[in-house]
């Protein structure tokens, strides 16, 4: 967190992410993807470019500052979401986003579920929208909330570790819903 305000690199463009470990015991060789070429990095790049946004100019963070393969991973503790929320509130106050896009939109233990529990109540239920994600039975969700005195669209996508959102209908809806 201390490096956030002075950081000049972008995790989605400038970092080499690790490749999954294979079950084989043979030598793996290079265990990292080239900068910006891991599957999740490419999905995020494609999403933001599809929305007409520059990847380098978008503020991004994990809701909790633990990365893991899944929310069931032993190092993942969703209970930390509330602990880290004051940090995110401070960033939101500085950035003043028109839209917050979450990767993960389950009812429990997801960034979207966390924000929904905090900001979606009877006063804005009329803004809640659902569209098909174009990925099996999965859905994309959105609602509008007043955060720090500003209307902010909150969009929940299935997690991009397994979902590619670059579908014309999804991108169109995201642009229209958020006003970007």
Backbone as CSV, one residue per row, in Angstrom:
resi,resn,N_x,N_y,N_z,CA_x,CA_y,CA_z,C_x,C_y,C_z
1,UNK,0.823,-1.192,0.000,0.000,0.000,0.000,0.864,1.250,0.000
2,UNK,2.015,1.198,0.639,2.874,2.369,0.735,3.358,2.834,-0.641
3,UNK,3.509,1.916,-1.584,4.019,2.275,-2.908,2.933,2.729,-3.876
4,UNK,1.673,2.689,-3.473,0.575,2.963,-4.385,0.680,4.330,-5.058
5,UNK,0.961,5.355,-4.304,0.954,6.712,-4.869,2.176,7.020,-5.725
6,UNK,3.224,6.229,-5.602,4.432,6.497,-6.384,4.698,5.420,-7.439
7,UNK,3.836,4.452,-7.528,4.025,3.348,-8.473,3.905,3.857,-9.905
8,UNK,4.825,3.450,-10.749,4.784,3.870,-12.164,4.550,2.701,-13.111
9,UNK,4.615,1.472,-12.607,4.380,0.321,-13.478,2.915,-0.081,-13.409
10,UNK,2.484,-0.845,-14.412,1.114,-1.303,-14.504,1.138,-2.828,-14.497
11,UNK,0.441,-3.432,-13.553,0.465,-4.892,-13.403,-0.062,-5.608,-14.642
12,UNK,-0.940,-4.972,-15.390,-1.536,-5.624,-16.551,-0.695,-5.474,-17.809
13,UNK,0.281,-4.580,-17.783,1.128,-4.347,-18.954,2.606,-4.642,-18.699
14,UNK,3.092,-4.311,-17.519,4.527,-4.278,-17.261,5.079,-5.438,-16.431
15,UNK,4.222,-6.305,-15.937,4.708,-7.379,-15.073,4.729,-8.722,-15.794
16,UNK,5.693,-9.542,-15.396,5.757,-10.933,-15.847,5.068,-11.778,-14.784
17,UNK,3.974,-12.390,-15.140,3.237,-13.214,-14.183,3.651,-14.666,-14.331
18,UNK,3.560,-15.398,-13.240,3.962,-16.803,-13.242,2.979,-17.668,-14.018
19,UNK,3.538,-18.657,-14.697,2.719,-19.666,-15.369,2.285,-20.687,-14.330
20,UNK,1.140,-21.323,-14.553,0.732,-22.373,-13.614,1.754,-23.498,-13.588
21,UNK,1.948,-24.055,-12.428,2.880,-25.178,-12.308,2.213,-26.427,-12.873
22,UNK,2.961,-27.144,-13.675,2.442,-28.382,-14.258,2.724,-29.523,-13.304
23,UNK,1.930,-30.543,-13.393,2.082,-31.691,-12.492,3.300,-32.527,-12.830
24,UNK,3.836,-32.364,-14.012,5.008,-33.126,-14.431,6.206,-32.726,-13.578
25,UNK,7.089,-33.664,-13.348,8.281,-33.372,-12.542,9.465,-32.958,-13.407
26,UNK,9.267,-32.935,-14.735,10.375,-32.536,-15.601,10.643,-31.044,-15.468
27,UNK,11.798,-30.609,-15.928,12.154,-29.189,-15.856,11.177,-28.381,-16.699
28,UNK,10.732,-27.268,-16.139,9.726,-26.437,-16.793,10.320,-25.366,-17.697
29,UNK,11.571,-25.045,-17.547,12.133,-23.937,-18.327,11.613,-22.620,-17.773
30,UNK,11.245,-21.689,-18.647,10.758,-20.380,-18.226,9.402,-20.545,-17.554
31,UNK,9.298,-20.114,-16.305,8.044,-20.265,-15.582,7.231,-18.980,-15.516
32,UNK,7.548,-18.013,-16.382,6.809,-16.757,-16.407,6.367,-16.429,-17.827
33,UNK,5.223,-15.763,-17.908,4.764,-15.228,-19.180,5.560,-13.956,-19.479
34,UNK,5.677,-13.600,-20.730,6.284,-12.320,-21.086,5.424,-11.200,-20.493
35,UNK,6.014,-10.047,-20.307,5.288,-8.904,-19.733,3.950,-8.700,-20.435
36,UNK,2.889,-8.642,-19.624,1.562,-8.345,-20.132,0.917,-9.442,-20.956
37,UNK,1.469,-10.650,-20.968,0.919,-11.678,-21.858,0.267,-12.864,-21.135
38,UNK,0.140,-12.816,-19.817,-0.579,-13.868,-19.105,-2.051,-13.799,-19.509
39,UNK,-2.757,-14.915,-19.504,-4.162,-14.907,-19.938,-5.028,-13.860,-19.235
40,UNK,-4.916,-13.717,-17.918,-5.719,-12.718,-17.213,-5.322,-11.305,-17.631
41,UNK,-4.041,-11.046,-17.803,-3.598,-9.730,-18.266,-4.201,-9.421,-19.635
42,UNK,-4.198,-10.399,-20.532,-4.733,-10.197,-21.887,-6.245,-9.948,-21.842
43,UNK,-6.964,-10.664,-20.964,-8.415,-10.449,-20.858,-8.715,-9.047,-20.355
44,UNK,-7.946,-8.585,-19.372,-8.154,-7.235,-18.838,-7.813,-6.192,-19.891
45,UNK,-6.716,-6.387,-20.601,-6.354,-5.463,-21.682,-7.473,-5.400,-22.719
46,UNK,-7.982,-6.563,-23.132,-9.044,-6.608,-24.127,-10.321,-5.946,-23.641
47,UNK,-10.667,-6.177,-22.376,-11.866,-5.551,-21.808,-11.750,-4.030,-21.838
48,UNK,-10.643,-3.525,-21.315,-10.490,-2.071,-21.237,-10.404,-1.435,-22.620
49,UNK,-9.686,-2.072,-23.525,-9.622,-1.553,-24.891,-10.999,-1.589,-25.540
50,UNK,-11.786,-2.656,-25.284,-13.145,-2.757,-25.813,-14.066,-1.684,-25.268
51,UNK,-13.744,-1.169,-24.092,-14.515,-0.075,-23.492,-13.970,1.293,-23.882
52,UNK,-12.928,1.303,-24.719,-12.343,2.571,-25.155,-11.477,3.218,-24.091
53,UNK,-10.943,2.419,-23.175,-10.120,2.950,-22.094,-8.675,2.515,-22.272
54,UNK,-7.762,3.360,-21.869,-6.344,3.035,-21.903,-6.002,2.222,-20.662
55,UNK,-5.437,1.050,-20.856,-5.075,0.184,-19.732,-4.148,0.925,-18.773
56,UNK,-3.230,1.695,-19.302,-2.253,2.403,-18.467,-2.893,3.501,-17.619
57,UNK,-4.071,3.967,-18.003,-4.708,5.075,-17.296,-5.799,4.653,-16.321
58,UNK,-6.038,3.361,-16.196,-7.111,2.876,-15.341,-6.554,2.487,-13.977
59,UNK,-7.201,2.953,-12.936,-6.829,2.608,-11.570,-7.399,1.228,-11.274
60,UNK,-6.581,0.340,-10.746,-7.026,-1.022,-10.463,-6.415,-1.512,-9.161
61,UNK,-7.149,-2.397,-8.494,-6.672,-2.973,-7.241,-7.426,-4.263,-6.974
62,UNK,-6.889,-5.080,-6.107,-7.615,-6.212,-5.556,-8.379,-5.724,-4.339
63,UNK,-9.579,-6.246,-4.136,-10.351,-5.865,-2.961,-9.592,-6.204,-1.685
64,UNK,-9.011,-7.389,-1.657,-8.106,-7.733,-0.568,-6.730,-7.909,-1.191
65,UNK,-5.706,-7.614,-0.451,-4.366,-7.593,-1.028,-3.673,-8.946,-0.918
66,UNK,-4.421,-9.982,-1.218,-3.888,-11.328,-1.292,-4.300,-11.875,-2.642
67,UNK,-3.362,-12.303,-3.438,-3.730,-12.922,-4.703,-3.662,-14.428,-4.527
68,UNK,-4.579,-15.107,-5.179,-4.629,-16.562,-5.075,-5.286,-17.116,-6.326
69,UNK,-5.214,-18.404,-6.476,-5.832,-19.065,-7.623,-7.348,-19.045,-7.531
70,UNK,-7.903,-19.024,-6.327,-9.351,-18.981,-6.159,-9.681,-18.526,-4.743
71,UNK,-10.957,-18.197,-4.534,-11.369,-17.758,-3.203,-11.374,-18.898,-2.201
72,UNK,-11.190,-20.123,-2.663,-11.091,-21.251,-1.734,-9.644,-21.572,-1.381
73,UNK,-8.693,-20.829,-1.949,-7.278,-21.063,-1.681,-6.974,-20.771,-0.215
74,UNK,-6.049,-21.508,0.372,-5.742,-21.386,1.800,-5.233,-20.000,2.200
75,UNK,-4.609,-19.246,1.275,-4.098,-17.912,1.608,-5.154,-16.816,1.422
76,UNK,-6.317,-17.165,0.928,-7.356,-16.182,0.640,-8.290,-16.079,1.834
77,UNK,-8.498,-14.890,2.338,-9.410,-14.675,3.447,-10.305,-13.502,3.099
78,UNK,-11.526,-13.789,2.669,-12.438,-12.726,2.254,-12.789,-11.796,3.406
79,UNK,-12.604,-12.256,4.624,-12.873,-11.411,5.779,-12.029,-10.146,5.812
80,UNK,-10.926,-10.134,5.060,-10.083,-8.944,5.009,-10.685,-7.818,4.168
81,UNK,-11.748,-8.078,3.433,-12.338,-7.057,2.574,-12.675,-5.801,3.376
82,UNK,-13.328,-5.969,4.512,-13.673,-4.818,5.342,-12.452,-4.139,5.937
83,UNK,-11.430,-4.915,6.221,-10.196,-4.363,6.780,-9.533,-3.409,5.792
84,UNK,-9.530,-3.800,4.520,-8.859,-2.984,3.500,-9.758,-1.914,2.892
85,UNK,-11.054,-1.927,3.196,-11.970,-0.995,2.554,-11.619,0.480,2.802
86,UNK,-11.174,0.908,3.972,-10.811,2.326,4.139,-9.735,2.783,3.146
87,UNK,-8.803,1.907,2.820,-7.796,2.243,1.814,-8.471,2.484,0.464
88,UNK,-9.373,1.588,0.083,-10.072,1.734,-1.194,-10.938,2.993,-1.211
89,UNK,-11.571,3.309,-0.088,-12.366,4.533,-0.020,-11.500,5.759,-0.286
90,UNK,-10.306,5.779,0.270,-9.401,6.913,0.042,-9.010,7.005,-1.426
91,UNK,-8.724,5.874,-2.061,-8.379,5.874,-3.491,-9.574,6.339,-4.320
92,UNK,-10.764,5.851,-3.997,-11.971,6.253,-4.728,-12.193,7.757,-4.595
93,UNK,-11.915,8.313,-3.431,-12.069,9.763,-3.242,-11.099,10.544,-4.127
94,UNK,-9.914,10.027,-4.332,-8.926,10.690,-5.192,-9.269,10.509,-6.664
95,UNK,-9.595,9.291,-7.065,-9.801,8.962,-8.480,-11.164,9.432,-8.991
96,UNK,-12.184,9.375,-8.143,-13.548,9.748,-8.510,-14.040,8.977,-9.744
97,UNK,-14.081,7.652,-9.657,-14.452,6.849,-10.828,-15.927,6.984,-11.192
98,UNK,-16.210,6.918,-12.477,-17.594,6.841,-12.950,-18.105,5.421,-12.838
99,UNK,-17.169,4.478,-12.888,-17.540,3.068,-12.857,-16.501,2.275,-12.072
100,UNK,-16.988,1.286,-11.347,-16.136,0.306,-10.685,-16.524,-1.039,-11.282
101,UNK,-15.550,-1.727,-11.848,-15.789,-3.037,-12.449,-15.155,-4.079,-11.542
102,UNK,-15.959,-5.032,-11.120,-15.431,-6.095,-10.267,-15.266,-7.370,-11.075
103,UNK,-14.218,-8.098,-10.774,-13.971,-9.410,-11.366,-14.352,-10.427,-10.304
104,UNK,-15.505,-10.986,-10.477,-16.108,-11.861,-9.493,-17.406,-11.226,-9.047
105,UNK,-18.521,-11.943,-9.268,-19.804,-11.337,-8.938,-20.748,-12.289,-8.211
106,UNK,-20.175,-13.267,-7.511,-21.007,-14.166,-6.721,-21.712,-13.418,-5.608
107,UNK,-22.791,-14.024,-5.103,-23.565,-13.374,-4.046,-22.774,-13.242,-2.753
108,UNK,-21.904,-14.199,-2.501,-21.062,-14.170,-1.302,-19.605,-14.251,-1.725
109,UNK,-18.755,-13.688,-0.949,-17.302,-13.817,-1.126,-16.841,-13.371,-2.508
110,UNK,-17.369,-12.261,-2.972,-16.904,-11.683,-4.229,-16.822,-10.177,-4.054
111,UNK,-15.996,-9.523,-4.858,-15.950,-8.056,-4.781,-17.318,-7.416,-5.055
112,UNK,-18.047,-7.947,-6.053,-19.366,-7.385,-6.343,-20.307,-7.594,-5.156
113,UNK,-20.309,-8.789,-4.572,-21.153,-9.055,-3.417,-20.830,-8.128,-2.254
114,UNK,-19.550,-7.848,-2.052,-19.132,-6.937,-0.983,-19.690,-5.535,-1.227
115,UNK,-19.507,-5.015,-2.448,-20.000,-3.671,-2.756,-21.525,-3.615,-2.735
116,UNK,-22.152,-4.660,-3.211,-23.622,-4.712,-3.200,-24.133,-4.659,-1.767
117,UNK,-23.496,-5.388,-0.861,-23.942,-5.394,0.539,-23.780,-4.015,1.175
118,UNK,-22.833,-3.233,0.690,-22.593,-1.907,1.263,-23.411,-0.803,0.604
119,UNK,-23.646,-0.922,-0.707,-24.190,0.215,-1.444,-25.512,-0.019,-2.167
120,UNK,-26.042,-1.216,-2.160,-27.285,-1.466,-2.884,-28.389,-1.730,-1.866
121,UNK,-29.312,-0.783,-1.776,-30.432,-0.943,-0.849,-31.710,-0.495,-1.553
122,UNK,-32.773,-0.329,-0.815,-34.056,0.008,-1.430,-34.017,1.334,-2.189
123,UNK,-33.111,2.223,-1.841,-33.056,3.527,-2.510,-32.536,3.438,-3.940
124,UNK,-31.815,2.375,-4.291,-31.282,2.269,-5.650,-31.535,0.907,-6.298
125,UNK,-32.431,0.109,-5.724,-32.749,-1.191,-6.327,-33.271,-1.042,-7.749
126,UNK,-33.917,0.090,-8.036,-34.440,0.316,-9.394,-33.327,0.463,-10.426
127,UNK,-32.086,0.627,-9.988,-30.967,0.740,-10.937,-30.301,-0.600,-11.196
128,UNK,-30.682,-1.636,-10.444,-30.031,-2.943,-10.569,-30.410,-3.575,-11.910
129,UNK,-29.385,-4.017,-12.650,-29.598,-4.655,-13.943,-28.809,-5.956,-14.027
130,UNK,-29.334,-6.882,-14.815,-28.699,-8.169,-15.068,-28.752,-8.436,-16.564
131,UNK,-27.625,-8.889,-17.126,-27.618,-9.323,-18.523,-26.846,-10.639,-18.615
132,UNK,-27.152,-11.444,-19.624,-26.381,-12.675,-19.806,-24.923,-12.352,-20.104
133,UNK,-24.020,-13.120,-19.501,-22.584,-12.901,-19.696,-22.085,-13.523,-21.000
134,UNK,-22.921,-14.375,-21.616,-22.457,-15.064,-22.813,-21.456,-16.157,-22.472
135,UNK,-21.603,-16.723,-21.276,-20.692,-17.764,-20.786,-21.535,-18.721,-19.947
136,UNK,-22.127,-19.701,-20.592,-23.000,-20.628,-19.884,-24.172,-19.887,-19.263
137,UNK,-24.443,-20.204,-18.027,-25.560,-19.572,-17.306,-25.142,-18.304,-16.554
138,UNK,-23.896,-17.928,-16.659,-23.384,-16.785,-15.893,-24.026,-15.476,-16.354
139,UNK,-24.048,-14.530,-15.412,-24.658,-13.223,-15.639,-23.669,-12.113,-15.321
140,UNK,-23.926,-10.932,-15.872,-23.239,-9.696,-15.489,-24.272,-8.868,-14.736
141,UNK,-23.840,-8.182,-13.681,-24.742,-7.399,-12.853,-24.257,-5.961,-12.770
142,UNK,-25.187,-5.073,-12.516,-24.812,-3.684,-12.294,-25.842,-2.966,-11.447
143,UNK,-25.378,-1.978,-10.729,-26.266,-1.058,-10.025,-25.533,0.265,-9.886
144,UNK,-26.285,1.303,-9.593,-25.689,2.622,-9.409,-25.798,3.003,-7.948
145,UNK,-24.722,3.568,-7.445,-24.666,3.930,-6.031,-24.096,5.326,-5.873
146,UNK,-24.445,5.941,-4.770,-23.881,7.233,-4.414,-22.674,6.943,-3.525
147,UNK,-21.478,7.199,-4.067,-20.254,6.987,-3.306,-19.531,8.324,-3.206
148,UNK,-19.322,8.778,-1.999,-18.666,10.064,-1.752,-19.376,11.200,-2.483
149,UNK,-20.716,11.140,-2.527,-21.497,12.213,-3.131,-21.577,12.174,-4.643
150,UNK,-21.085,11.102,-5.262,-21.113,10.998,-6.735,-21.790,9.705,-7.140
151,UNK,-22.528,9.768,-8.240,-23.132,8.561,-8.789,-22.033,7.709,-9.417
152,UNK,-21.973,6.466,-9.022,-20.960,5.538,-9.517,-21.655,4.260,-9.957
153,UNK,-21.375,3.825,-11.186,-21.900,2.554,-11.672,-20.986,1.447,-11.165
154,UNK,-21.576,0.419,-10.606,-20.814,-0.732,-10.136,-21.243,-1.923,-10.979
155,UNK,-20.271,-2.492,-11.677,-20.535,-3.597,-12.595,-19.789,-4.831,-12.111
156,UNK,-20.512,-5.927,-12.001,-19.921,-7.191,-11.581,-19.869,-8.172,-12.730
157,UNK,-18.673,-8.569,-13.089,-18.458,-9.570,-14.142,-18.062,-10.893,-13.510
158,UNK,-18.342,-12.007,-14.192,-17.727,-13.249,-13.733,-16.211,-13.039,-13.698
159,UNK,-15.526,-13.769,-12.855,-14.087,-13.512,-12.705,-13.344,-13.742,-14.019
160,UNK,-12.472,-12.812,-14.357,-11.754,-12.867,-15.627,-10.679,-13.954,-15.676
161,UNK,-10.489,-14.685,-14.601,-9.552,-15.808,-14.668,-10.128,-16.918,-15.544
162,UNK,-11.450,-16.924,-15.744,-12.072,-17.925,-16.615,-13.095,-17.343,-17.574
163,UNK,-13.316,-16.043,-17.545,-14.337,-15.412,-18.374,-13.709,-14.340,-19.252
164,UNK,-14.036,-14.384,-20.540,-13.584,-13.356,-21.469,-14.780,-12.462,-21.789
165,UNK,-14.763,-11.211,-21.326,-15.934,-10.347,-21.463,-16.043,-9.608,-22.795
166,UNK,-15.133,-9.876,-23.717,-15.124,-9.114,-24.966,-16.214,-9.600,-25.906
167,UNK,-17.431,-9.476,-25.453,-18.595,-9.828,-26.242,-19.318,-8.528,-26.546
168,UNK,-19.704,-8.337,-27.771,-20.285,-7.060,-28.179,-21.437,-6.633,-27.271
169,UNK,-22.326,-7.563,-26.940,-23.481,-7.198,-26.108,-23.057,-6.777,-24.696
170,UNK,-22.059,-7.433,-24.138,-21.589,-7.098,-22.796,-20.895,-5.737,-22.801
171,UNK,-20.010,-5.520,-23.756,-19.305,-4.234,-23.830,-20.287,-3.081,-24.065
172,UNK,-21.260,-3.292,-24.936,-22.261,-2.246,-25.215,-23.041,-1.920,-23.948
173,UNK,-23.492,-2.959,-23.243,-24.228,-2.737,-22.008,-23.363,-2.005,-20.981
174,UNK,-22.106,-2.411,-20.825,-21.226,-1.759,-19.855,-21.066,-0.284,-20.160
175,UNK,-20.898,0.051,-21.428,-20.735,1.462,-21.817,-22.010,2.242,-21.536
176,UNK,-23.146,1.681,-21.931,-24.409,2.383,-21.727,-24.752,2.507,-20.249
177,UNK,-24.584,1.434,-19.512,-24.934,1.441,-18.098,-24.069,2.422,-17.312
178,UNK,-22.778,2.452,-17.621,-21.855,3.286,-16.846,-21.724,4.713,-17.365
179,UNK,-22.092,4.919,-18.635,-21.942,6.256,-19.217,-20.529,6.574,-19.665
180,UNK,-19.686,5.544,-19.849,-18.317,5.815,-20.324,-18.273,5.743,-21.843
